[in-house]
PDB file of C-alpha atoms (C1' of nucleotides) in Angstrom:
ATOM      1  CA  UNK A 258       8.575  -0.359  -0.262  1.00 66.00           C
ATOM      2  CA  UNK A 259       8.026  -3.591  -2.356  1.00 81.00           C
ATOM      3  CA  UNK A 260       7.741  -6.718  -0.693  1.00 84.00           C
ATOM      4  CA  UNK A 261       9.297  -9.569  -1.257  1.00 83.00           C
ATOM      5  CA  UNK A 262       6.632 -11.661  -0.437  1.00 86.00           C
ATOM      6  CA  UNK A 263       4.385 -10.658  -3.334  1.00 90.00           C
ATOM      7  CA  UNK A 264       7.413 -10.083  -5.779  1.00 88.00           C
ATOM      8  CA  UNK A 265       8.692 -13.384  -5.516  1.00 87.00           C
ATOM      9  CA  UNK A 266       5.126 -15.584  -5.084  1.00 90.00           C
ATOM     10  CA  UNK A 267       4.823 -18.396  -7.965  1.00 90.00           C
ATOM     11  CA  UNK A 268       1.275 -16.867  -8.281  1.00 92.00           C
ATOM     12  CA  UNK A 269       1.544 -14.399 -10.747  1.00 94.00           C
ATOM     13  CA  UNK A 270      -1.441 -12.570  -9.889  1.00 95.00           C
ATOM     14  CA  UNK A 271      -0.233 -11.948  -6.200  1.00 94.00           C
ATOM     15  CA  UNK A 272       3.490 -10.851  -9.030  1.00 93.00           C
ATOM     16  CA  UNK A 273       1.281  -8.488 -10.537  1.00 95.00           C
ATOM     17  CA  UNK A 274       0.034  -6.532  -7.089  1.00 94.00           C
ATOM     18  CA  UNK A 275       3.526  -6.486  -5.950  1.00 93.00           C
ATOM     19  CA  UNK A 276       3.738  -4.277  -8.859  1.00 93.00           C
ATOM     20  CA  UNK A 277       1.458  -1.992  -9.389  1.00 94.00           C
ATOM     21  CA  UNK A 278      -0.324  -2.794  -6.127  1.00 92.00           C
ATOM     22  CA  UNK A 279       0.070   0.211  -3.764  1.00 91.00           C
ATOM     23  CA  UNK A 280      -1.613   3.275  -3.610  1.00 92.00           C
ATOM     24  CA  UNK A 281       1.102   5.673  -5.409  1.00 95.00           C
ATOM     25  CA  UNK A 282       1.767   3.608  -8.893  1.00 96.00           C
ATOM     26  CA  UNK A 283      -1.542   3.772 -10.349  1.00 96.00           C
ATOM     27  CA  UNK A 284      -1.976   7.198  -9.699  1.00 96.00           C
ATOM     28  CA  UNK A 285       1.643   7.946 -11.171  1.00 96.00           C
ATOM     29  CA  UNK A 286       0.899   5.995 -14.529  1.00 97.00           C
ATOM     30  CA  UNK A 287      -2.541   7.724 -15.015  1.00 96.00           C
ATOM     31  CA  UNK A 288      -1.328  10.762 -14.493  1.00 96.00           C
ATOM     32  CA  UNK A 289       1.106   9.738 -17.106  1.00 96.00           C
ATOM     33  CA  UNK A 290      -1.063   8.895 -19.545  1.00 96.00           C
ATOM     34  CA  UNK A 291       0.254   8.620 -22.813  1.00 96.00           C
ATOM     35  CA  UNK A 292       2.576  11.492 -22.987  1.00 95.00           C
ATOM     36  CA  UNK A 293       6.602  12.017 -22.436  1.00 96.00           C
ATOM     37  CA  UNK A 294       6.781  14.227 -18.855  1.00 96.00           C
ATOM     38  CA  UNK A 295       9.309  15.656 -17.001  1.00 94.00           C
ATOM     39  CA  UNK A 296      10.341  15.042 -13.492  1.00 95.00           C
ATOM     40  CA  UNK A 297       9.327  18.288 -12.164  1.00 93.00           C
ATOM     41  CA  UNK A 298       5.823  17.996 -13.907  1.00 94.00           C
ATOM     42  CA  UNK A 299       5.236  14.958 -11.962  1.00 95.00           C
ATOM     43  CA  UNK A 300       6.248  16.417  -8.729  1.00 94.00           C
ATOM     44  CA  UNK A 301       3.708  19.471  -9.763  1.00 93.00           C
ATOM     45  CA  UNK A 302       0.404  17.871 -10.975  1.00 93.00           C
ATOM     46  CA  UNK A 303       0.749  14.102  -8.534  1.00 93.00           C
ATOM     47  CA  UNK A 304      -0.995  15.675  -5.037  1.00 89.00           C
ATOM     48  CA  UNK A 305       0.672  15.309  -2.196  1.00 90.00           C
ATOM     49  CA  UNK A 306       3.745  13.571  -3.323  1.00 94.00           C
ATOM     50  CA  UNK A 307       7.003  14.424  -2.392  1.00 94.00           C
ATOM     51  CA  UNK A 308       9.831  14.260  -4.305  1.00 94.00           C
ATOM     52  CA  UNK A 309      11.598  11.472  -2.561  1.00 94.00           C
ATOM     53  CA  UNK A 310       8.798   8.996  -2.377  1.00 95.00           C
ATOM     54  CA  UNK A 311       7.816  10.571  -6.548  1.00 95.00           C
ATOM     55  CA  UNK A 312      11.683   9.072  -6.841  1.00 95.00           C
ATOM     56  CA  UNK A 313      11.355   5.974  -5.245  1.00 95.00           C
ATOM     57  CA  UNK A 314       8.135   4.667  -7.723  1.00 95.00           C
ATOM     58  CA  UNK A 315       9.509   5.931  -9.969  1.00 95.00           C
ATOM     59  CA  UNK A 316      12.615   4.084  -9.874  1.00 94.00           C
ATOM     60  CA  UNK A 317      10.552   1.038  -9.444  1.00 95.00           C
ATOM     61  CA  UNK A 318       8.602   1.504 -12.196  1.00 95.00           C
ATOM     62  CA  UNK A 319      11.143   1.690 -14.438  1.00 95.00           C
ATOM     63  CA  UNK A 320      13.123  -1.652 -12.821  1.00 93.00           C
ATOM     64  CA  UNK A 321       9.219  -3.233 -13.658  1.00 93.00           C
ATOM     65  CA  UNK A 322       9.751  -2.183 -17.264  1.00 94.00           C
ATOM     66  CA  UNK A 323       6.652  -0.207 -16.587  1.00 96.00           C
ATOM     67  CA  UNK A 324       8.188   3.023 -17.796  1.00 95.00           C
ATOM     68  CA  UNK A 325      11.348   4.239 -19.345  1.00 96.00           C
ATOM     69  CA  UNK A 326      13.722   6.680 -18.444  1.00 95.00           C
ATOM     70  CA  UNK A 327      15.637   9.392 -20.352  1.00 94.00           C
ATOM     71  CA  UNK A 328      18.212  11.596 -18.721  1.00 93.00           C
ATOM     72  CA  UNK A 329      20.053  14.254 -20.957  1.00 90.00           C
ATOM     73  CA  UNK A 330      22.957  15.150 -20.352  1.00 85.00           C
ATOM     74  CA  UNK A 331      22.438  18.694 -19.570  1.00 83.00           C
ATOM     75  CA  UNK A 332      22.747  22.025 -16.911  1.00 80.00           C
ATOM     76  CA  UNK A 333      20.815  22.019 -15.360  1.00 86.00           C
ATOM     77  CA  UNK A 334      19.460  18.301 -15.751  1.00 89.00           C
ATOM     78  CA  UNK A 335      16.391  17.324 -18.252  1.00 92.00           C
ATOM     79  CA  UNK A 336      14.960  14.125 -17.150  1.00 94.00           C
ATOM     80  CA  UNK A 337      11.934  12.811 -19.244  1.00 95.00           C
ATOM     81  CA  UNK A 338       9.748   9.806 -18.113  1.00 96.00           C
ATOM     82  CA  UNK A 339       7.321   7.792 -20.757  1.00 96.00           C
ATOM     83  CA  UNK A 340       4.982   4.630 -19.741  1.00 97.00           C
ATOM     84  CA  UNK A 341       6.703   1.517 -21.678  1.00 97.00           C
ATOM     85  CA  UNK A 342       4.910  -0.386 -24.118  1.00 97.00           C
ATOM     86  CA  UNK A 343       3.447  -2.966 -20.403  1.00 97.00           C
ATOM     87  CA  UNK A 344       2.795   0.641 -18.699  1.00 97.00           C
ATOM     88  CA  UNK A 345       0.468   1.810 -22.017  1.00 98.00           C
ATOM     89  CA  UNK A 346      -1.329  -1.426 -21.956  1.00 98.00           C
ATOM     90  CA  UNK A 347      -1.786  -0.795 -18.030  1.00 98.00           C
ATOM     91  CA  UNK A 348      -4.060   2.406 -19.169  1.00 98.00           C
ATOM     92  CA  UNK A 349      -7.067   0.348 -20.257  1.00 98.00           C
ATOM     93  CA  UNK A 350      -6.979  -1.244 -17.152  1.00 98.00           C
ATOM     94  CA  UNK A 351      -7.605   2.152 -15.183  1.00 98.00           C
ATOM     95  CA  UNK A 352     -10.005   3.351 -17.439  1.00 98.00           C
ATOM     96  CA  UNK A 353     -11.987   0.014 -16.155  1.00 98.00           C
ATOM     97  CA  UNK A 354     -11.425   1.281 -12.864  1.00 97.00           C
ATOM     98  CA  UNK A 355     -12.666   4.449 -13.726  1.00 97.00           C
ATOM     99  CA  UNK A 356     -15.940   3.358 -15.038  1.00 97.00           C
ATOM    100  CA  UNK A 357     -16.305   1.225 -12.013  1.00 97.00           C
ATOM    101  CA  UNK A 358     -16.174   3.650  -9.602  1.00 96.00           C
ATOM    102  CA  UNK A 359     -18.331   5.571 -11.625  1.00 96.00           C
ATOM    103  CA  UNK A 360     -21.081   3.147 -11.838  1.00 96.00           C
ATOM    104  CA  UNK A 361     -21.058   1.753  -8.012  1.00 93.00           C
ATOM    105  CA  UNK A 362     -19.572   4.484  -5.919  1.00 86.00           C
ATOM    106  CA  UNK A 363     -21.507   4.809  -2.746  1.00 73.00           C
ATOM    107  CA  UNK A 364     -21.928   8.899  -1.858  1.00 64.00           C
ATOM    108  CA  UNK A 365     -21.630   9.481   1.720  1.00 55.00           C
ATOM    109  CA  UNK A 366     -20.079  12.664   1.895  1.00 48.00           C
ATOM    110  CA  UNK A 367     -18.138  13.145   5.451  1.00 47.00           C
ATOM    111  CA  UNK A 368     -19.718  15.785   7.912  1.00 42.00           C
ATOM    112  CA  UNK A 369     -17.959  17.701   9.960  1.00 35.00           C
ATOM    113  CA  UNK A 370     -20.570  18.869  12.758  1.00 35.00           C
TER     114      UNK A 370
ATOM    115  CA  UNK B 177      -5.039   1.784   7.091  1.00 67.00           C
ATOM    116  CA  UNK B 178      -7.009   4.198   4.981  1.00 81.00           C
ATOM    117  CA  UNK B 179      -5.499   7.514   3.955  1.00 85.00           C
ATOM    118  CA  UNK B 180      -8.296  10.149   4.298  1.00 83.00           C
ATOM    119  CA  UNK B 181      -6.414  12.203   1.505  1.00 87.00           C
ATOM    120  CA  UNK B 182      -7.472   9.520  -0.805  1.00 91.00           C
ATOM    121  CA  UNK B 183     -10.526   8.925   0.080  1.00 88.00           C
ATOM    122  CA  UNK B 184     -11.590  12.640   0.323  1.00 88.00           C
ATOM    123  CA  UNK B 185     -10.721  13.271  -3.063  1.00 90.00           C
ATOM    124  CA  UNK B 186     -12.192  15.434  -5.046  1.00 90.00           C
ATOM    125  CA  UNK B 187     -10.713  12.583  -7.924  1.00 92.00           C
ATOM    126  CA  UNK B 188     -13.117   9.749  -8.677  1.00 94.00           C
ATOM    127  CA  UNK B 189     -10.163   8.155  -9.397  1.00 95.00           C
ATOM    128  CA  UNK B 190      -8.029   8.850  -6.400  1.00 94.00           C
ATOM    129  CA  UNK B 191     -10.955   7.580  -4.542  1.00 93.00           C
ATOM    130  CA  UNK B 192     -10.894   4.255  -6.425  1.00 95.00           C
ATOM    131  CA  UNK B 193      -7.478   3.773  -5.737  1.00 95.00           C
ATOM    132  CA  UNK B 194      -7.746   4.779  -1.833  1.00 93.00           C
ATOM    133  CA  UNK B 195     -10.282   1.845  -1.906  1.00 94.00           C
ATOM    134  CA  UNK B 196      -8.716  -0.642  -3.659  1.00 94.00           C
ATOM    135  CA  UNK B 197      -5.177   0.454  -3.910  1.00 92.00           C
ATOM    136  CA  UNK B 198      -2.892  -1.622  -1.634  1.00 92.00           C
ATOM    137  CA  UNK B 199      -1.887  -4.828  -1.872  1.00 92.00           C
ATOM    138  CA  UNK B 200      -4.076  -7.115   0.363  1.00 95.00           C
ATOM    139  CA  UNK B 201      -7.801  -6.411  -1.010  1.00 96.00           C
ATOM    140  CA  UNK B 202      -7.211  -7.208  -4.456  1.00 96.00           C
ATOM    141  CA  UNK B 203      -6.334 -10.223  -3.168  1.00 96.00           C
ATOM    142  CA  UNK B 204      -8.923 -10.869  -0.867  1.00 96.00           C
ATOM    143  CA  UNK B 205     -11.602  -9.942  -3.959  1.00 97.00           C
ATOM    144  CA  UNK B 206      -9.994 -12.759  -5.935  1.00 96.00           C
ATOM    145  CA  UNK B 207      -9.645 -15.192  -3.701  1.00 96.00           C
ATOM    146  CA  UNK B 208     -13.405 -14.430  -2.560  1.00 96.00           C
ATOM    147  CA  UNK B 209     -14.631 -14.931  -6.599  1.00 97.00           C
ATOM    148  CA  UNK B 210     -18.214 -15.524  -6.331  1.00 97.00           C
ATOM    149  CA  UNK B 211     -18.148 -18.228  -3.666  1.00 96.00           C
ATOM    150  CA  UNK B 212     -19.566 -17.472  -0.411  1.00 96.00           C
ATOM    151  CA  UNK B 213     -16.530 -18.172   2.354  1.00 96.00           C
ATOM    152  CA  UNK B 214     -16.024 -18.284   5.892  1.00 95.00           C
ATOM    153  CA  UNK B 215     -13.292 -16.002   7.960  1.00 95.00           C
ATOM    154  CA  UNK B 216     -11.142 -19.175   8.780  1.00 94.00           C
ATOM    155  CA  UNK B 217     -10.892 -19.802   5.314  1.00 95.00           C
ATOM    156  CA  UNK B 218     -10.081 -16.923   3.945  1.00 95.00           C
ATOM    157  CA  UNK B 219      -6.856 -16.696   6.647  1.00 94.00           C
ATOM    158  CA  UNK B 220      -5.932 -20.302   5.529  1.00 93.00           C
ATOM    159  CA  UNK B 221      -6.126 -19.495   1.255  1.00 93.00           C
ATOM    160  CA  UNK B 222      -4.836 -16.168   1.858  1.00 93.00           C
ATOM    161  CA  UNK B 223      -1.167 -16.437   2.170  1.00 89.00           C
ATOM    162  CA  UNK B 224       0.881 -14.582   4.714  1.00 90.00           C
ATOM    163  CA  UNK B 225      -1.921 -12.528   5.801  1.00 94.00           C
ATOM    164  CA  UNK B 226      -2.621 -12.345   9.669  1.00 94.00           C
ATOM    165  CA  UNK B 227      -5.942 -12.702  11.449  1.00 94.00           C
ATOM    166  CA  UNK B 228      -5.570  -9.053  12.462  1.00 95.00           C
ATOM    167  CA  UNK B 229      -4.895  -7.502   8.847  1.00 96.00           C
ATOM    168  CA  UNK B 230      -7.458  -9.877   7.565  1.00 96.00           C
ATOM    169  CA  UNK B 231      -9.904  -8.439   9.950  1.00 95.00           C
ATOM    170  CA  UNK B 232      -9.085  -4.542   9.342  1.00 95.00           C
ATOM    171  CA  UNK B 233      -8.916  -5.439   5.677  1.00 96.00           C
ATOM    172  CA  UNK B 234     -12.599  -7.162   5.326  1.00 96.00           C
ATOM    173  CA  UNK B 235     -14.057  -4.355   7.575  1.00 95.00           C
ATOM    174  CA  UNK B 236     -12.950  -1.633   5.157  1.00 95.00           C
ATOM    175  CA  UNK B 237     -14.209  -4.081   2.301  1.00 96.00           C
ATOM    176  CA  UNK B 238     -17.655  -3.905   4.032  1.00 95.00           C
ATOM    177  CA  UNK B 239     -17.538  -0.716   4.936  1.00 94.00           C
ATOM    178  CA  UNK B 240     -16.782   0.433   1.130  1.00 94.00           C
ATOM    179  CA  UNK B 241     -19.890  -1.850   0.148  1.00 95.00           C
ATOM    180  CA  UNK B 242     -17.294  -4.130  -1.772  1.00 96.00           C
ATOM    181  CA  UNK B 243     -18.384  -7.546   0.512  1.00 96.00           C
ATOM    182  CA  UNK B 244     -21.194  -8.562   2.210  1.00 96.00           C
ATOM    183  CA  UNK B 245     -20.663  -9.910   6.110  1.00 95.00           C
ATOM    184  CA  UNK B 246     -23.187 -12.598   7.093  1.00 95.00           C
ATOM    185  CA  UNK B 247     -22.786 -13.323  10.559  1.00 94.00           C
ATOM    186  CA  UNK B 248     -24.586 -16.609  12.235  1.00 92.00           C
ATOM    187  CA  UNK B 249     -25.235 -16.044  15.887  1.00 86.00           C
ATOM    188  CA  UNK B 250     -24.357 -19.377  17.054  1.00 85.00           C
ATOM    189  CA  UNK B 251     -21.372 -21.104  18.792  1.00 81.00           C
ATOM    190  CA  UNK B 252     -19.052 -21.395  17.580  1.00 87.00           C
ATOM    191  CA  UNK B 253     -19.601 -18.344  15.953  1.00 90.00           C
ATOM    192  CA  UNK B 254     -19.721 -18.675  11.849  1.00 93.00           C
ATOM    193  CA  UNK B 255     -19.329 -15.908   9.700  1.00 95.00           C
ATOM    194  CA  UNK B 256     -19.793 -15.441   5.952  1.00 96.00           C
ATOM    195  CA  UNK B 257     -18.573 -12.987   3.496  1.00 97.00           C
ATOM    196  CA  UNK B 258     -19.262 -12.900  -0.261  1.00 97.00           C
ATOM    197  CA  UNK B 259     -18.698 -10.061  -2.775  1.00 98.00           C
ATOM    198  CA  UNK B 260     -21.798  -7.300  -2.742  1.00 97.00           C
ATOM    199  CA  UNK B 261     -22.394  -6.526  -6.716  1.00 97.00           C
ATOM    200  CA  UNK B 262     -20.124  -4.268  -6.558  1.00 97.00           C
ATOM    201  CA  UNK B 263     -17.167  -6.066  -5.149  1.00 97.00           C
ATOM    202  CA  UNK B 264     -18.420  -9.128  -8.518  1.00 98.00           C
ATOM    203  CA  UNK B 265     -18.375  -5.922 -10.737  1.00 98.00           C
ATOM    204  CA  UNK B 266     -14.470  -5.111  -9.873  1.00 98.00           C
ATOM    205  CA  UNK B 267     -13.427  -9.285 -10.966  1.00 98.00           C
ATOM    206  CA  UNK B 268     -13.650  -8.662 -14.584  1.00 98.00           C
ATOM    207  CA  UNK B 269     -10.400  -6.075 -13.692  1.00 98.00           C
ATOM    208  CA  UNK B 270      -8.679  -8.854 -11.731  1.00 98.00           C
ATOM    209  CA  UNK B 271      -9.358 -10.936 -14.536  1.00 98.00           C
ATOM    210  CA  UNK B 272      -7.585  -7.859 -17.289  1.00 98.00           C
ATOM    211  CA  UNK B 273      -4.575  -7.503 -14.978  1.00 97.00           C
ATOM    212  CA  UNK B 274      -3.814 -11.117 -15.259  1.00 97.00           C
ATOM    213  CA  UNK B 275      -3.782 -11.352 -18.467  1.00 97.00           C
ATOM    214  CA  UNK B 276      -1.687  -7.738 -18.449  1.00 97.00           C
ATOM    215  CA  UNK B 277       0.464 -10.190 -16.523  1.00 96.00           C
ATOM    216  CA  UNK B 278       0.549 -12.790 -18.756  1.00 95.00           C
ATOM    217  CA  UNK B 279       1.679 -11.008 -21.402  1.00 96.00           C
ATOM    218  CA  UNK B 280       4.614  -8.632 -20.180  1.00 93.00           C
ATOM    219  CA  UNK B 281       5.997  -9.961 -16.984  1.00 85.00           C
ATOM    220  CA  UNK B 282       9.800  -9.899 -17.378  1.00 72.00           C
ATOM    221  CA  UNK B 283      11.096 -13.193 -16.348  1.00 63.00           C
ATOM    222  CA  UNK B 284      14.004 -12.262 -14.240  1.00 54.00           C
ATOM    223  CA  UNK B 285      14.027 -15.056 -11.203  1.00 47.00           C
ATOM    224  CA  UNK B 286      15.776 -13.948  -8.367  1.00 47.00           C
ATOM    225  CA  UNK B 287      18.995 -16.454  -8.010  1.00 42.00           C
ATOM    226  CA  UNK B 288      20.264 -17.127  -4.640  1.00 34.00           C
ATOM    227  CA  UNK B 289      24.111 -17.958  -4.998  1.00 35.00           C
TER     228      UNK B 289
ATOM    229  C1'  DT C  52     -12.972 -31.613  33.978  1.00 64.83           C
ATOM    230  C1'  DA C  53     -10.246 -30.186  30.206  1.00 64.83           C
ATOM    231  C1'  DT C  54     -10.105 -29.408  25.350  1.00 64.83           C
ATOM    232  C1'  DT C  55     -11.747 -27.867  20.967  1.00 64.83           C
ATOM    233  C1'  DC C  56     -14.015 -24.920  17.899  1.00 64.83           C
ATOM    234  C1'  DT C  57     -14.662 -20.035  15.606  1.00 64.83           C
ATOM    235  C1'  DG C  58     -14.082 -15.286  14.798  1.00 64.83           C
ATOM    236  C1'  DG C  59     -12.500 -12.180  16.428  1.00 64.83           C
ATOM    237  C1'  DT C  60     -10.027  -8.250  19.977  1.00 64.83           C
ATOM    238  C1'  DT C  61      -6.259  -6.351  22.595  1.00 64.83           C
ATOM    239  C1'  DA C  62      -1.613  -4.974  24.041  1.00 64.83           C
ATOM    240  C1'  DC C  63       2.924  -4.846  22.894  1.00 64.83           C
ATOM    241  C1'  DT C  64       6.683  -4.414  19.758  1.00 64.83           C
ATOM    242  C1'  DA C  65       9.293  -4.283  15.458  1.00 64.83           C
ATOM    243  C1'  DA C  66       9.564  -2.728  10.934  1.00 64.83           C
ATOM    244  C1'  DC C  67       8.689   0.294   7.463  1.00 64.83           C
ATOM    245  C1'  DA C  68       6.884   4.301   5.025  1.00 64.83           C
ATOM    246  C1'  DG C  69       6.975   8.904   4.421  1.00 64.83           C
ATOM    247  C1'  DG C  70       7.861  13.860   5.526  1.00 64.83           C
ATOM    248  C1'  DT C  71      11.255  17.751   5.974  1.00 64.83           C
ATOM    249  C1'  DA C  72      15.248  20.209   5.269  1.00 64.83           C
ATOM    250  C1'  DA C  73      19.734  20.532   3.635  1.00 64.83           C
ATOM    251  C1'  DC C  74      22.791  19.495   0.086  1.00 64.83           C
ATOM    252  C1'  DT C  75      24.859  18.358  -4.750  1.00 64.83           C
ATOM    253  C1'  DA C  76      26.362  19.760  -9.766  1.00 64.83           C
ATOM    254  C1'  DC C  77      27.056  23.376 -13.055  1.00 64.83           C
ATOM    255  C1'  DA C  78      25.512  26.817 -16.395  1.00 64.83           C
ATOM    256  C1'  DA C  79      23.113  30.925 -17.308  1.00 64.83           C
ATOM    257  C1'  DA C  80      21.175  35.098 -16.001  1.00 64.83           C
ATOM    258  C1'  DA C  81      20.924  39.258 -13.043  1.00 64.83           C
TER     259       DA C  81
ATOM    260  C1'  DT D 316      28.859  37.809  -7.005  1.00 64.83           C
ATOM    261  C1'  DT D 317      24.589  35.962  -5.981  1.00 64.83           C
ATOM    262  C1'  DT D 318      20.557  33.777  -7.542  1.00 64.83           C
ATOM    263  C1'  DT D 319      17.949  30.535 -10.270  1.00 64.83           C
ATOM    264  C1'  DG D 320      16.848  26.261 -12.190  1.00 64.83           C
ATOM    265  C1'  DT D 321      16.645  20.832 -12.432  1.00 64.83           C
ATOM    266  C1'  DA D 322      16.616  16.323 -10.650  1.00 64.83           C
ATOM    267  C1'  DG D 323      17.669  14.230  -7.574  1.00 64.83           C
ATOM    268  C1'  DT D 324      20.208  12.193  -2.760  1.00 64.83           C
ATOM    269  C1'  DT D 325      20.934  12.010   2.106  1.00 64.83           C
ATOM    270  C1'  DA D 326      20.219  12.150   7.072  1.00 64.83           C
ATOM    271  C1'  DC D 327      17.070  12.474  10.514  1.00 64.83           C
ATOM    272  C1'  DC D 328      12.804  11.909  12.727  1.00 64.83           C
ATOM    273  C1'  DT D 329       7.997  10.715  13.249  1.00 64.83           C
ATOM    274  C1'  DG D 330       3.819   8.178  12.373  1.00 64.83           C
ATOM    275  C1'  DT D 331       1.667   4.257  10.608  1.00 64.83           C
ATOM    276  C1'  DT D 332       1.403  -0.625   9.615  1.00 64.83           C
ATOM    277  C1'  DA D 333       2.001  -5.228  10.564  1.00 64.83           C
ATOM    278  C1'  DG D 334       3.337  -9.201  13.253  1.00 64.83           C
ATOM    279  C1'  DT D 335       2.986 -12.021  17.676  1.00 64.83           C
ATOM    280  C1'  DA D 336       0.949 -13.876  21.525  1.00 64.83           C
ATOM    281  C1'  DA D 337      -2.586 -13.948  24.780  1.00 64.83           C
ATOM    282  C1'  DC D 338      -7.309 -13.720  25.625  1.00 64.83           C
ATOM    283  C1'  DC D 339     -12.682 -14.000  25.083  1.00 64.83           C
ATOM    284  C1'  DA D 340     -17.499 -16.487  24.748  1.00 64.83           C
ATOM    285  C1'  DG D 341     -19.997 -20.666  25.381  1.00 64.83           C
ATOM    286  C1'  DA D 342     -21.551 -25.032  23.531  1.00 64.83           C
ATOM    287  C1'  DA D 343     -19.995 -29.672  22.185  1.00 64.83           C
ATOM    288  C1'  DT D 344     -16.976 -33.370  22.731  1.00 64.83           C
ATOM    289  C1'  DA D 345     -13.774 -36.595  25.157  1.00 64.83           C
TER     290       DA D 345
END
DNA sequence: TATTCTGGTTACTAACAGGTAACTACAAAA
DNA sequence: TTTTGTAGTTACCTGTTAGTAACCAGAATA
């Protein structure tokens, strides 16, 4: 899922996309936000995800210090996910996005004839 | 290359990320910056990238009204691309993840024993 | 005459991503 | 006793992505 190429580049930059560059992680932290949320809430509220590849980022995420992981020691199991103090500063960064989409998105809606 | 449930979003955001959310056109944008620059260069700065995924990945670019393709009909053949205002307006967030970058990459090099 | 130049395209193949379904633990509730 | 709930993991299979090498036009150069 990560490559090696980008993780390991001496341009930090081409560092960064290797980690937060795909399509699933900055959907994941938005949806995020700045609340604690629970495994299953992810799984509920990211579209189209399924649980294994909602795992996998996940998992990445948190070995990029983005987020941080608490697991209770409970039955049945209560895992709660939070961005990190790098993932809350990512925010501002997709609220940029945001605003840039707004501002220069072209509308061509498809047709289906 | 494109995943239609991205792009078909009813998310502004979603659709953001289905355009720019993968690893090779952020890094086409930057390289770009506001220089005009030809295909052959492009596959020589760009590292790792092949002719092919440079191709599909400029075409979606264009298509997405990020760049601007200026082609020369002579021969050889010479072919242009610089950033549409669009593609300039999304630098400034290049520019914001660096210095995200900057400031919280975990140093961790890989060592090779 | 053969080679070089550029910006691709095409066919083939290898690698990887991602989906599905089944399975785990163990407690509490029905 | 069976079901429910959570947060995964695993095996298996398919579909997509990416890499490689060969090929193209057609003028200029050697």
């Amino acid at each position: 899922m990560r490559d090696d190429k980008f993780c390991n580049s001496n341009c930090p930059f081409t560092r960064a996309i290797g980690t937060i560059g795909n399509k699933w992680k900055p959907i994941i932290i938005n949806v995020m936000g700045t609340r604690t949320i629970r495994f299953g809430q992810l799984d509920a509220i990211v579209p189209h995800i399924s649980r294994k590849v909602l795992t996998e980022q996940l998992k990445e995420l948190e070995q990029d210090g983005i987020l941080e992981r608490l697991a209770y020691k409970e039955l049945p199991p209560r895992v709660e996910y939070r961005l990190s103090e790098r993932g809350l500063a990512f925010l501002p960064i997709l609220e940029s996005i945001k605003e840039w989409q707004a501002k220069f998105e072209i509308f061509s809606p498809v047709e289906h004839n």
